[in-house]
Amino acid sequence: MPSTSTIKDEALALGFDAVGVASVAPRSSSDQEPSSRLLPHLHERLRSWLARGYHATMTWMGRDPDRRSDPRRVLDGCRSVIMVGMNYDTGHRAEERHGMGRVARYAWGRDYHLVLGERLAALSERLNILAPGHRHRWYVDTGPVMEKAWAEQAGLGWIGKHSNLVSPQHGSWLVLGTILTTLDLDPDIPGTDLCGSCSICIKACPTGAIVEPYVVDAGRCISYLTIEHRTDDIPDTLAHRTGNHIFGCDDCLDVCPYNTQASATSRPVFAPFAWALQPSLDQLLTWTESEFRSRTIDSPVRRAKHQGWQRNLRMAQANESARSASAAELTDPR
């Protein structure tokens, strides 16, 4: 059977920047590994979050939480979770001039679902060769798996107060992939929370979506509002606070000290599209639905669909007009 170190070597050779392993269940009845307490903790945390309605209109999050919080219900006989990550920070900086929108950094280039999916499929094939008779199932942010919790358990980092993973080496600029496997692998040491007393990410959230440390109300989150919320009925109190964000939001990440220290990737796989770095609101509003589809091939931005994209652009324009009017009033000498 392959060792954890062998699997890590295979993953790194395929282009992943981080890889770790977590055990799904204790290896014996007397085993006191953290994994023996993790599953009940995940289940309780997910149930509490759902009960507070923080999943908003994302009804799929509430389907079968028992399964979502226990990989053994997803892959029968699952013993280990292999977590991988890729650094998507290319070192570019968004254009912040007047008339420009803002796209979340992970969506500047090729869709990470495709980038990681290709590599996870290849790694899964390697596992089939190295461990015949064992079963594996991989996901990129689309399966009933609590990726960030397992990434923390696998030692890739810790879940910060903004609820995103923080890696000591890569900050929060990691996109994650998961392989559930029946292999009984030696686990890594779980990540240690290094947030301390820092709460800068909570203060930076424009909509107050981080309702308490480590808890996000998705219904108030700009990423949710500009991507997953499918209608135009965004309350004015929230719409006015979305600023120039037209797809996702990095505000809580941009201020994190660990992200300001992280190094950019040297791989060109996430190289940004020009329109994502310089998203002119006026120009993007002229895109027809067919243009939107052709220009966003292989882009995560497609998730918002043309209708949501147009809505986001109009909100950003309205917010910019309001800011301009407010600034004019402040400088008016009368």
GROMACS .gro file of C-alpha atoms in nm:
model
  334
    1MET     CA    1   0.000   0.000   0.000
    2PRO     CA    2   0.130   0.352  -0.072
    3SER     CA    3   0.246   0.562   0.221
    4THR     CA    4   0.133   0.914   0.298
    5SER     CA    5   0.471   1.046   0.183
    6THR     CA    6   0.440   0.861  -0.149
    7ILE     CA    7   0.097   1.011  -0.212
    8LYS     CA    8   0.230   1.357  -0.125
    9ASP     CA    9   0.512   1.317  -0.375
   10GLU     CA   10   0.263   1.215  -0.644
   11ALA     CA   11   0.040   1.514  -0.566
   12LEU     CA   12   0.325   1.765  -0.571
   13ALA     CA   13   0.450   1.620  -0.900
   14LEU     CA   14   0.108   1.687  -1.051
   15GLY     CA   15   0.130   2.056  -0.963
   16PHE     CA   16  -0.043   2.086  -0.628
   17ASP     CA   17   0.116   2.334  -0.387
   18ALA     CA   18  -0.012   2.177  -0.066
   19VAL     CA   19  -0.121   1.827   0.031
   20GLY     CA   20  -0.214   1.663   0.359
   21VAL     CA   21  -0.399   1.361   0.496
   22ALA     CA   22  -0.662   1.330   0.768
   23SER     CA   23  -0.808   1.018   0.928
   24VAL     CA   24  -1.185   0.988   0.909
   25ALA     CA   25  -1.227   0.768   1.217
   26PRO     CA   26  -1.005   0.645   1.503
   27ARG     CA   27  -0.804   0.336   1.418
   28SER     CA   28  -0.906   0.145   1.730
   29SER     CA   29  -1.163   0.166   2.007
   30SER     CA   30  -0.898   0.309   2.241
   31ASP     CA   31  -0.767   0.561   1.988
   32GLN     CA   32  -0.795   0.919   2.114
   33GLU     CA   33  -0.693   1.094   1.792
   34PRO     CA   34  -0.864   1.428   1.721
   35SER     CA   35  -1.057   1.249   1.445
   36SER     CA   36  -1.255   1.062   1.712
   37ARG     CA   37  -1.406   1.397   1.814
   38LEU     CA   38  -1.411   1.563   1.475
   39LEU     CA   39  -1.717   1.399   1.319
   40PRO     CA   40  -1.954   1.487   1.605
   41HIS     CA   41  -1.810   1.840   1.607
   42LEU     CA   42  -1.863   1.884   1.231
   43HIS     CA   43  -2.216   1.754   1.258
   44GLU     CA   44  -2.305   1.985   1.547
   45ARG     CA   45  -2.146   2.290   1.383
   46LEU     CA   46  -2.322   2.233   1.051
   47ARG     CA   47  -2.658   2.173   1.219
   48SER     CA   48  -2.623   2.494   1.421
   49TRP     CA   49  -2.528   2.699   1.114
   50LEU     CA   50  -2.824   2.563   0.917
   51ALA     CA   51  -3.064   2.617   1.208
   52ARG     CA   52  -2.971   2.986   1.210
   53GLY     CA   53  -3.060   3.010   0.841
   54TYR     CA   54  -2.713   3.122   0.744
   55HIS     CA   55  -2.720   2.916   0.423
   56ALA     CA   56  -2.981   3.162   0.282
   57THR     CA   57  -3.122   3.027  -0.047
   58MET     CA   58  -2.853   2.759  -0.086
   59THR     CA   59  -3.097   2.481  -0.009
   60TRP     CA   60  -2.854   2.208  -0.114
   61MET     CA   61  -2.647   2.288   0.195
   62GLY     CA   62  -2.934   2.170   0.412
   63ARG     CA   63  -2.988   1.841   0.232
   64ASP     CA   64  -2.880   1.547   0.445
   65PRO     CA   65  -2.637   1.723   0.684
   66ASP     CA   66  -2.554   1.384   0.838
   67ARG     CA   67  -2.401   1.282   0.505
   68ARG     CA   68  -2.225   1.615   0.451
   69SER     CA   69  -2.054   1.595   0.789
   70ASP     CA   70  -1.943   1.229   0.761
   71PRO     CA   71  -1.737   1.113   0.457
   72ARG     CA   72  -1.821   0.751   0.538
   73ARG     CA   73  -2.176   0.825   0.421
   74VAL     CA   74  -2.038   0.955   0.092
   75LEU     CA   75  -1.788   0.675   0.029
   76ASP     CA   76  -1.864   0.351   0.209
   77GLY     CA   77  -1.559   0.235   0.399
   78CYS     CA   78  -1.383   0.571   0.376
   79ARG     CA   79  -1.082   0.575   0.609
   80SER     CA   80  -0.884   0.880   0.499
   81VAL     CA   81  -0.929   1.220   0.337
   82ILE     CA   82  -0.654   1.349   0.109
   83MET     CA   83  -0.667   1.729   0.084
   84VAL     CA   84  -0.482   1.923  -0.183
   85GLY     CA   85  -0.451   2.291  -0.259
   86MET     CA   86  -0.322   2.519  -0.534
   87ASN     CA   87  -0.205   2.876  -0.492
   88TYR     CA   88  -0.411   3.100  -0.721
   89ASP     CA   89  -0.246   3.433  -0.632
   90THR     CA   90  -0.068   3.539  -0.952
   91GLY     CA   91   0.076   3.857  -0.804
   92HIS     CA   92  -0.136   4.083  -1.025
   93ARG     CA   93  -0.332   4.372  -0.880
   94ALA     CA   94  -0.684   4.471  -0.979
   95GLU     CA   95  -0.749   4.796  -1.165
   96GLU     CA   96  -0.916   5.030  -0.917
   97ARG     CA   97  -0.983   5.335  -1.135
   98HIS     CA   98  -1.321   5.510  -1.154
   99GLY     CA   99  -1.568   5.306  -1.357
  100MET     CA  100  -1.404   4.972  -1.277
  101GLY     CA  101  -1.569   4.680  -1.101
  102ARG     CA  102  -1.400   4.422  -0.883
  103VAL     CA  103  -1.381   4.046  -0.945
  104ALA     CA  104  -1.262   3.814  -0.668
  105ARG     CA  105  -0.905   3.705  -0.723
  106TYR     CA  106  -0.983   3.334  -0.756
  107ALA     CA  107  -1.203   3.415  -1.057
  108TRP     CA  108  -0.949   3.620  -1.253
  109GLY     CA  109  -0.831   3.323  -1.455
  110ARG     CA  110  -0.928   2.970  -1.552
  111ASP     CA  111  -1.196   2.800  -1.342
  112TYR     CA  112  -1.030   2.623  -1.050
  113HIS     CA  113  -1.285   2.341  -1.075
  114LEU     CA  114  -1.128   2.253  -1.411
  115VAL     CA  115  -0.767   2.311  -1.305
  116LEU     CA  116  -0.788   2.101  -0.989
  117GLY     CA  117  -1.027   1.848  -1.143
  118GLU     CA  118  -0.776   1.751  -1.411
  119ARG     CA  119  -0.507   1.696  -1.151
  120LEU     CA  120  -0.732   1.515  -0.904
  121ALA     CA  121  -0.843   1.276  -1.177
  122ALA     CA  122  -0.478   1.204  -1.252
  123LEU     CA  123  -0.395   1.155  -0.884
  124SER     CA  124  -0.692   0.922  -0.842
  125GLU     CA  125  -0.564   0.715  -1.135
  126ARG     CA  126  -0.224   0.693  -0.969
  127LEU     CA  127  -0.394   0.568  -0.651
  128ASN     CA  128  -0.573   0.300  -0.852
  129ILE     CA  129  -0.234   0.176  -0.972
  130LEU     CA  130  -0.059   0.208  -0.636
  131ALA     CA  131  -0.345   0.059  -0.434
  132PRO     CA  132  -0.551  -0.183  -0.643
  133GLY     CA  133  -0.870  -0.294  -0.473
  134HIS     CA  134  -0.921   0.033  -0.288
  135ARG     CA  135  -1.181   0.293  -0.380
  136HIS     CA  136  -1.146   0.669  -0.414
  137ARG     CA  137  -1.379   0.959  -0.490
  138TRP     CA  138  -1.266   1.314  -0.563
  139TYR     CA  139  -1.440   1.651  -0.546
  140VAL     CA  140  -1.361   2.014  -0.618
  141ASP     CA  141  -1.602   2.219  -0.409
  142THR     CA  142  -1.904   2.039  -0.553
  143GLY     CA  143  -1.959   1.733  -0.334
  144PRO     CA  144  -2.112   1.685   0.012
  145VAL     CA  145  -1.777   1.738   0.185
  146MET     CA  146  -1.674   2.007   0.435
  147GLU     CA  147  -1.347   2.084   0.257
  148LYS     CA  148  -1.213   2.356   0.485
  149ALA     CA  149  -1.264   2.151   0.799
  150TRP     CA  150  -1.082   1.854   0.646
  151ALA     CA  151  -0.807   2.078   0.512
  152GLU     CA  152  -0.750   2.205   0.865
  153GLN     CA  153  -0.754   1.847   0.995
  154ALA     CA  154  -0.502   1.747   0.726
  155GLY     CA  155  -0.261   2.019   0.834
  156LEU     CA  156  -0.296   2.252   0.534
  157GLY     CA  157  -0.372   2.542   0.768
  158TRP     CA  158  -0.649   2.656   0.999
  159ILE     CA  159  -0.995   2.803   0.955
  160GLY     CA  160  -0.967   3.174   1.027
  161LYS     CA  161  -1.224   3.402   1.183
  162HIS     CA  162  -1.348   3.486   0.832
  163SER     CA  163  -1.429   3.111   0.796
  164ASN     CA  164  -1.174   3.061   0.518
  165LEU     CA  165  -0.868   2.840   0.538
  166VAL     CA  166  -0.543   3.018   0.623
  167SER     CA  167  -0.217   2.852   0.525
  168PRO     CA  168   0.106   2.965   0.694
  169GLN     CA  169   0.280   2.949   0.354
  170HIS     CA  170   0.005   3.055   0.111
  171GLY     CA  171  -0.236   3.258   0.321
  172SER     CA  172  -0.593   3.213   0.203
  173TRP     CA  173  -0.494   3.201  -0.163
  174LEU     CA  174  -0.547   2.827  -0.188
  175VAL     CA  175  -0.826   2.655  -0.381
  176LEU     CA  176  -0.898   2.311  -0.240
  177GLY     CA  177  -0.962   1.965  -0.373
  178THR     CA  178  -1.059   1.645  -0.190
  179ILE     CA  179  -1.006   1.274  -0.238
  180LEU     CA  180  -1.199   1.037  -0.014
  181THR     CA  181  -1.031   0.698   0.000
  182THR     CA  182  -1.066   0.360   0.168
  183LEU     CA  183  -0.689   0.362   0.224
  184ASP     CA  184  -0.591   0.375   0.592
  185LEU     CA  185  -0.316   0.636   0.572
  186ASP     CA  186  -0.099   0.793   0.840
  187PRO     CA  187  -0.256   1.133   0.913
  188ASP     CA  188  -0.084   1.469   0.934
  189ILE     CA  189  -0.093   1.690   1.241
  190PRO     CA  190  -0.398   1.920   1.224
  191GLY     CA  191  -0.345   2.292   1.170
  192THR     CA  192  -0.318   2.523   1.471
  193ASP     CA  193  -0.533   2.835   1.491
  194LEU     CA  194  -0.297   3.134   1.479
  195CYS     CA  195  -0.557   3.411   1.454
  196GLY     CA  196  -0.508   3.500   1.819
  197SER     CA  197  -0.683   3.822   1.919
  198CYS     CA  198  -0.682   3.961   1.563
  199SER     CA  199  -1.027   4.058   1.431
  200ILE     CA  200  -0.934   4.278   1.137
  201CYS     CA  201  -1.120   4.055   0.889
  202ILE     CA  202  -1.443   4.092   1.087
  203LYS     CA  203  -1.412   4.470   1.086
  204ALA     CA  204  -1.331   4.476   0.714
  205CYS     CA  205  -1.650   4.301   0.599
  206PRO     CA  206  -1.866   4.573   0.435
  207THR     CA  207  -2.197   4.399   0.508
  208GLY     CA  208  -2.128   4.260   0.856
  209ALA     CA  209  -2.157   3.904   0.724
  210ILE     CA  210  -1.905   3.770   0.977
  211VAL     CA  211  -2.158   3.773   1.259
  212GLU     CA  212  -1.912   3.631   1.510
  213PRO     CA  213  -1.563   3.484   1.489
  214TYR     CA  214  -1.564   3.183   1.255
  215VAL     CA  215  -1.933   3.223   1.162
  216VAL     CA  216  -2.056   3.378   0.837
  217ASP     CA  217  -2.415   3.460   0.750
  218ALA     CA  218  -2.410   3.378   0.379
  219GLY     CA  219  -2.722   3.588   0.321
  220ARG     CA  220  -2.519   3.899   0.401
  221CYS     CA  221  -2.195   3.793   0.229
  222ILE     CA  222  -2.104   3.978  -0.091
  223SER     CA  223  -1.975   3.656  -0.246
  224TYR     CA  224  -2.315   3.496  -0.194
  225LEU     CA  225  -2.509   3.805  -0.306
  226THR     CA  226  -2.314   3.841  -0.632
  227ILE     CA  227  -2.293   3.470  -0.720
  228GLU     CA  228  -2.547   3.242  -0.556
  229HIS     CA  229  -2.839   3.483  -0.503
  230ARG     CA  230  -3.038   3.443  -0.822
  231THR     CA  231  -3.293   3.725  -0.812
  232ASP     CA  232  -3.287   4.104  -0.814
  233ASP     CA  233  -3.447   4.139  -0.471
  234ILE     CA  234  -3.127   4.224  -0.282
  235PRO     CA  235  -3.222   4.463   0.002
  236ASP     CA  236  -3.099   4.819  -0.050
  237THR     CA  237  -2.921   4.807   0.286
  238LEU     CA  238  -2.699   4.531   0.147
  239ALA     CA  239  -2.686   4.639  -0.218
  240HIS     CA  240  -2.545   4.980  -0.119
  241ARG     CA  241  -2.264   4.805   0.069
  242THR     CA  242  -2.150   4.580  -0.213
  243GLY     CA  243  -1.950   4.870  -0.355
  244ASN     CA  244  -1.790   4.789  -0.689
  245HIS     CA  245  -1.787   4.412  -0.635
  246ILE     CA  246  -1.934   4.239  -0.940
  247PHE     CA  247  -1.832   3.878  -0.866
  248GLY     CA  248  -1.727   3.761  -0.524
  249CYS     CA  249  -1.531   3.954  -0.262
  250ASP     CA  250  -1.178   3.950  -0.120
  251ASP     CA  251  -1.217   4.223   0.143
  252CYS     CA  252  -1.178   3.997   0.447
  253LEU     CA  253  -0.884   3.821   0.282
  254ASP     CA  254  -0.699   4.129   0.161
  255VAL     CA  255  -0.655   4.258   0.516
  256CYS     CA  256  -0.534   3.931   0.670
  257PRO     CA  257  -0.166   3.962   0.772
  258TYR     CA  258  -0.095   3.608   0.652
  259ASN     CA  259  -0.219   3.697   0.304
  260THR     CA  260  -0.004   4.008   0.277
  261GLN     CA  261   0.301   3.792   0.351
  262ALA     CA  262   0.216   3.509   0.108
  263SER     CA  263   0.416   3.457  -0.211
  264ALA     CA  264   0.255   3.458  -0.554
  265THR     CA  265   0.249   3.142  -0.763
  266SER     CA  266   0.501   3.101  -1.043
  267ARG     CA  267   0.265   2.878  -1.241
  268PRO     CA  268   0.076   3.042  -1.528
  269VAL     CA  269  -0.231   2.816  -1.498
  270PHE     CA  270  -0.436   3.086  -1.322
  271ALA     CA  271  -0.317   3.371  -1.545
  272PRO     CA  272  -0.591   3.639  -1.538
  273PHE     CA  273  -0.818   3.733  -1.824
  274ALA     CA  274  -0.778   4.100  -1.923
  275TRP     CA  275  -1.145   4.179  -1.862
  276ALA     CA  276  -1.122   4.037  -1.508
  277LEU     CA  277  -0.828   4.258  -1.410
  278GLN     CA  278  -0.977   4.566  -1.578
  279PRO     CA  279  -1.354   4.513  -1.554
  280SER     CA  280  -1.501   4.828  -1.707
  281LEU     CA  281  -1.861   4.853  -1.587
  282ASP     CA  282  -1.978   5.034  -1.900
  283GLN     CA  283  -1.809   4.788  -2.133
  284LEU     CA  284  -1.921   4.474  -1.951
  285LEU     CA  285  -2.281   4.595  -1.947
  286THR     CA  286  -2.282   4.585  -2.328
  287TRP     CA  287  -2.222   4.209  -2.332
  288THR     CA  288  -2.518   4.019  -2.467
  289GLU     CA  289  -2.593   3.678  -2.322
  290SER     CA  290  -2.412   3.508  -2.611
  291GLU     CA  291  -2.110   3.737  -2.564
  292PHE     CA  292  -2.112   3.664  -2.192
  293ARG     CA  293  -2.104   3.292  -2.262
  294SER     CA  294  -1.829   3.315  -2.523
  295ARG     CA  295  -1.607   3.550  -2.321
  296THR     CA  296  -1.639   3.351  -1.998
  297ILE     CA  297  -1.554   3.008  -2.134
  298ASP     CA  298  -1.355   2.826  -1.862
  299SER     CA  299  -1.420   3.115  -1.620
  300PRO     CA  300  -1.585   3.079  -1.276
  301VAL     CA  301  -1.780   3.398  -1.354
  302ARG     CA  302  -2.025   3.186  -1.551
  303ARG     CA  303  -2.165   3.072  -1.217
  304ALA     CA  304  -2.348   3.405  -1.181
  305LYS     CA  305  -2.517   3.364  -1.521
  306HIS     CA  306  -2.577   3.659  -1.753
  307GLN     CA  307  -2.877   3.788  -1.557
  308GLY     CA  308  -2.687   3.792  -1.228
  309TRP     CA  309  -2.380   3.945  -1.396
  310GLN     CA  310  -2.589   4.231  -1.535
  311ARG     CA  311  -2.754   4.285  -1.196
  312ASN     CA  312  -2.415   4.304  -1.027
  313LEU     CA  313  -2.286   4.554  -1.282
  314ARG     CA  314  -2.589   4.778  -1.235
  315MET     CA  315  -2.548   4.765  -0.855
  316ALA     CA  316  -2.183   4.863  -0.889
  317GLN     CA  317  -2.271   5.154  -1.117
  318ALA     CA  318  -2.541   5.275  -0.878
  319ASN     CA  319  -2.299   5.258  -0.586
  320GLU     CA  320  -2.035   5.449  -0.780
  321SER     CA  321  -2.286   5.720  -0.871
  322ALA     CA  322  -2.390   5.747  -0.506
  323ARG     CA  323  -2.029   5.781  -0.396
  324SER     CA  324  -1.964   6.049  -0.657
  325ALA     CA  325  -2.273   6.243  -0.550
  326SER     CA  326  -2.171   6.219  -0.186
  327ALA     CA  327  -1.819   6.338  -0.264
  328ALA     CA  328  -1.958   6.630  -0.463
  329GLU     CA  329  -2.172   6.737  -0.167
  330LEU     CA  330  -1.872   6.731   0.064
  331THR     CA  331  -1.666   6.951  -0.169
  332ASP     CA  332  -1.949   7.192  -0.256
  333PRO     CA  333  -1.851   7.527  -0.100
  334ARG     CA  334  -2.212   7.649  -0.072
   0.00000   0.00000   0.00000
